[in-house]
Coordinates of C-alpha atoms and ligand atoms in Angstrom, one line a residue:
X62 CA 7.6 14.1 16.7
X63 CA 8.4 11.7 14.0
X64 CA 7.6 8.0 13.6
X65 CA 9.0 5.3 11.4
X66 CA 6.3 2.9 10.3
X67 CA 7.5 -0.4 8.9
X68 CA 4.8 -2.2 7.1
X69 CA 4.5 -6.0 7.0
X70 CA 8.2 -7.0 6.7
X71 CA 7.2 -10.7 7.3
X72 CA 8.5 -14.0 5.9
X73 CA 5.4 -14.6 3.7
X74 CA 6.0 -11.4 1.8
X75 CA 9.7 -12.2 1.2
X76 CA 11.2 -14.6 -1.4
X77 CA 10.0 -18.2 -0.8
X78 CA 7.0 -16.9 1.2
X79 CA 3.4 -17.7 0.5
X80 CA 2.7 -14.2 -1.0
X81 CA 6.3 -13.4 -2.0
X82 CA 6.9 -9.8 -3.1
X83 CA 9.8 -9.7 -5.6
X84 CA 13.0 -8.6 -3.7
X85 CA 11.0 -8.2 -0.5
X86 CA 14.0 -9.1 1.6
X87 CA 16.3 -6.5 0.0
X88 CA 14.8 -3.6 2.0
X89 CA 15.6 -5.0 5.4
X90 CA 19.1 -3.7 5.8
X91 CA 18.2 -0.2 4.8
X92 CA 15.2 -0.2 7.1
X93 CA 17.4 -1.3 10.1
X94 CA 19.8 1.5 9.3
X95 CA 17.2 4.2 9.5
X96 CA 15.5 3.1 12.8
X97 CA 17.6 5.3 15.1
X98 CA 16.6 8.5 13.2
X99 CA 13.1 8.6 14.6
X100 CA 11.3 9.3 17.9
X101 CA 9.3 6.2 17.6
X102 CA 9.5 3.0 15.5
X103 CA 6.3 1.1 14.8
X104 CA 6.1 -2.3 13.1
X105 CA 2.9 -3.7 11.5
X106 CA 2.2 -7.3 11.2
X107 CA -0.4 -8.9 8.9
X108 CA -2.1 -11.5 11.2
X109 CA -4.9 -13.5 9.8
X110 CA -6.8 -16.4 11.4
X111 CA -6.8 -19.6 9.3
X112 CA -9.7 -19.6 6.8
X113 CA -9.6 -15.8 6.5
X114 CA -12.1 -14.4 4.0
X115 CA -9.3 -12.8 2.0
X116 CA -7.9 -16.2 1.1
X117 CA -8.9 -17.8 -2.2
X118 CA -9.0 -21.1 -0.4
X119 CA -12.0 -19.9 1.6
X120 CA -14.1 -19.4 -1.6
X121 CA -15.1 -22.4 -3.6
X122 CA -14.1 -22.3 -7.2
X123 CA -12.0 -19.2 -6.8
X124 CA -8.3 -18.9 -7.4
X125 CA -5.6 -16.6 -6.0
X126 CA -5.7 -13.1 -7.4
X127 CA -9.4 -13.4 -8.5
X128 CA -11.4 -10.4 -7.3
X129 CA -14.7 -10.8 -5.5
X130 CA -17.3 -8.4 -4.2
X131 CA -17.4 -8.3 -0.4
X132 CA -20.0 -6.2 1.5
X133 CA -17.3 -3.5 1.9
X134 CA -16.3 -3.5 -1.8
X135 CA -14.1 -5.4 -4.2
X136 CA -11.5 -7.7 -2.6
X137 CA -8.5 -9.4 -4.2
X138 CA -8.2 -13.1 -3.1
X139 CA -4.8 -14.0 -1.9
X140 CA -2.9 -17.3 -1.3
X141 CA -3.1 -18.3 2.4
X142 CA -0.6 -16.0 4.1
X143 CA 0.5 -14.6 7.5
X144 CA -1.6 -17.1 9.5
X145 CA -1.4 -16.2 13.2
X146 CA 1.6 -17.9 14.9
X147 CA 3.0 -19.4 11.7
X148 CA 6.6 -19.0 10.4
X149 CA 5.3 -17.0 7.5
X150 CA 3.7 -14.5 9.8
X151 CA 6.9 -13.8 11.7
X152 CA 9.0 -10.8 10.9
X153 CA 12.0 -11.3 8.6
X154 CA 14.7 -12.6 10.9
X155 CA 17.1 -9.8 10.1
X156 CA 14.6 -7.0 10.9
X157 CA 15.5 -5.2 14.1
X158 CA 12.5 -5.7 16.2
X159 CA 14.0 -4.6 19.5
X160 CA 13.8 -0.9 18.5
X161 CA 10.0 -1.1 18.1
X162 CA 7.8 0.8 20.5
X163 CA 4.7 -0.7 19.1
X164 CA 3.8 -3.7 17.0
X165 CA 0.3 -3.4 15.5
X166 CA -1.4 -6.4 14.1
X167 CA -4.1 -6.3 11.5
X168 CA -6.4 -8.6 9.5
X169 CA -7.7 -10.5 12.5
X170 CA -11.3 -10.1 11.7
X171 CA -12.2 -13.2 9.6
X172 CA -14.7 -11.3 7.5
X173 CA -12.7 -8.1 6.7
X174 CA -9.3 -7.7 5.2
X175 CA -7.1 -4.9 6.5
X176 CA -4.4 -3.5 4.2
X177 CA -4.1 -0.2 6.0
X178 CA -2.5 0.1 9.4
X179 CA -5.3 2.5 10.4
X180 CA -8.6 1.1 9.2
X181 CA -9.8 -2.3 8.0
X182 CA -10.9 -2.5 4.4
X183 CA -14.4 -1.3 5.3
X184 CA -12.6 2.0 5.8
X185 CA -14.4 2.4 9.1
X186 CA -13.1 -0.1 11.7
X187 CA -10.1 1.4 13.4
X188 CA -7.0 -0.4 14.4
X189 CA -6.2 2.1 17.2
X190 CA -3.0 3.4 15.5
X191 CA -4.3 6.9 15.0
X192 CA -5.0 7.2 18.7
X193 CA -1.6 5.9 19.6
X194 CA 0.2 8.4 17.3
X195 CA -2.0 11.4 18.5
X196 CA -1.5 10.5 22.1
X197 CA 2.2 10.5 21.7
X198 CA 2.2 13.8 19.8
X199 CA 3.5 12.3 16.6
X200 CA 2.7 14.3 13.5
X201 CA 5.2 13.2 10.9
X202 CA 5.3 9.6 9.5
X203 CA 7.9 7.9 7.3
X204 CA 6.6 4.7 5.9
X205 CA 8.5 1.7 4.3
X206 CA 7.8 -2.0 3.8
X207 CA 5.7 -4.4 1.9
X208 CA 3.8 -4.2 -0.3
X209 CA 4.1 -0.7 -1.7
X210 CA 0.9 -1.0 -3.8
X211 CA -1.2 -2.6 -1.1
X212 CA -0.5 -2.2 2.6
X213 CA 2.0 0.7 2.3
X214 CA -0.3 2.5 -0.1
X215 CA -3.5 2.1 1.9
X216 CA -1.7 3.0 5.1
X217 CA -0.1 6.1 3.6
X218 CA -3.3 7.4 2.0
X219 CA -5.3 6.8 5.3
X220 CA -2.6 8.6 7.3
X221 CA -2.6 11.6 4.9
X222 CA -6.4 11.8 5.1
X223 CA -6.2 11.8 8.9
X224 CA -3.9 14.8 8.7
X225 CA -0.5 13.3 9.3
X226 CA 2.5 14.5 7.2
X227 CA 3.4 11.4 5.3
X228 CA 6.6 10.4 3.4
X229 CA 6.9 7.0 1.7
X230 CA 10.5 6.0 1.0
X231 CA 10.0 4.1 -2.3
X232 CA 13.6 2.7 -2.2
X233 CA 12.7 0.9 1.0
X234 CA 9.5 -0.6 -0.4
X235 CA 8.8 -3.3 -2.9
X236 CA 5.5 -3.9 -4.9
X237 CA 3.4 -6.9 -5.9
X238 CA 2.2 -5.0 -9.1
X239 CA -1.0 -6.9 -9.9
X240 CA -2.7 -5.7 -13.1
X241 CA -1.2 -2.2 -12.9
X242 CA -1.8 -1.8 -9.1
X243 CA 1.6 -0.1 -8.7
X244 CA 0.7 2.8 -11.0
X245 CA -2.7 3.2 -9.5
X246 CA -1.1 3.2 -6.0
X247 CA 1.5 5.8 -6.9
X248 CA -1.2 8.1 -8.4
X249 CA -3.4 7.6 -5.4
X250 CA -0.7 8.4 -2.9
X251 CA 0.3 11.5 -4.8
X252 CA -3.3 12.6 -5.0
X253 CA -3.7 12.2 -1.3
X254 CA -0.7 14.4 -0.6
X255 CA 1.8 11.7 0.3
X256 CA 5.4 12.6 -0.4
X257 CA 6.9 9.7 -2.4
X258 CA 10.7 9.6 -2.6
Ligands
VGL795 C1 -0.7 -7.4 2.0 C2 -2.0 -8.5 0.5 C3 -2.6 -9.2 1.5 C4 0.4 -6.4 2.2 C5 -1.3 -8.1 3.0 O1 1.1 -6.4 3.2 O2 0.6 -5.6 1.3 N1 -1.1 -7.6 0.7 N2 -2.3 -8.9 2.8
ZN796 ZN1 -3.0 -10.2 4.3

């Protein structure tokens, strides 16, 4: 069984959004076109409470894209984005949501960021997605979305470590590319056994 996992195709990650990924909106049509090729379609949604600890605005004297040490390791500080219920947190209007079996939200814990669709950034707290996939007998995952070097990367590496067969469609992703993060992500995914096309 094969699942299509669409990571964070939300307004805030598209042009004019709070944490806009260059060309983030240009992948939507291609993603929609693939949805019928899979047994299951799963959408993820970055879903932070106001004042989340990953926001630079929550740390006095810090600016967006600074890196701080959190109890679980280094954390990039972001502009406020994907606040629960906001326009920015909604999926891109053109994204076909009706085909989704499951929408998994992440980043709700105010103290821990969650790039991966499987575990929060402490690499321990599960989102429940692994259980959902296993229960449905899904073994093969195709991942697309935003951003390639953060949430897609972390999700793909975690999935490969959990034993799923993972393909990332690079043409249906876009990256933030912060201080070389895209190259690091590509190497990390390859090292974890992810197929990157
Ligand atoms: C993401 C930074 C912060 C992502 C989410 O979806 O890649 N990046 N929150
Ligand atoms: Zn976020």
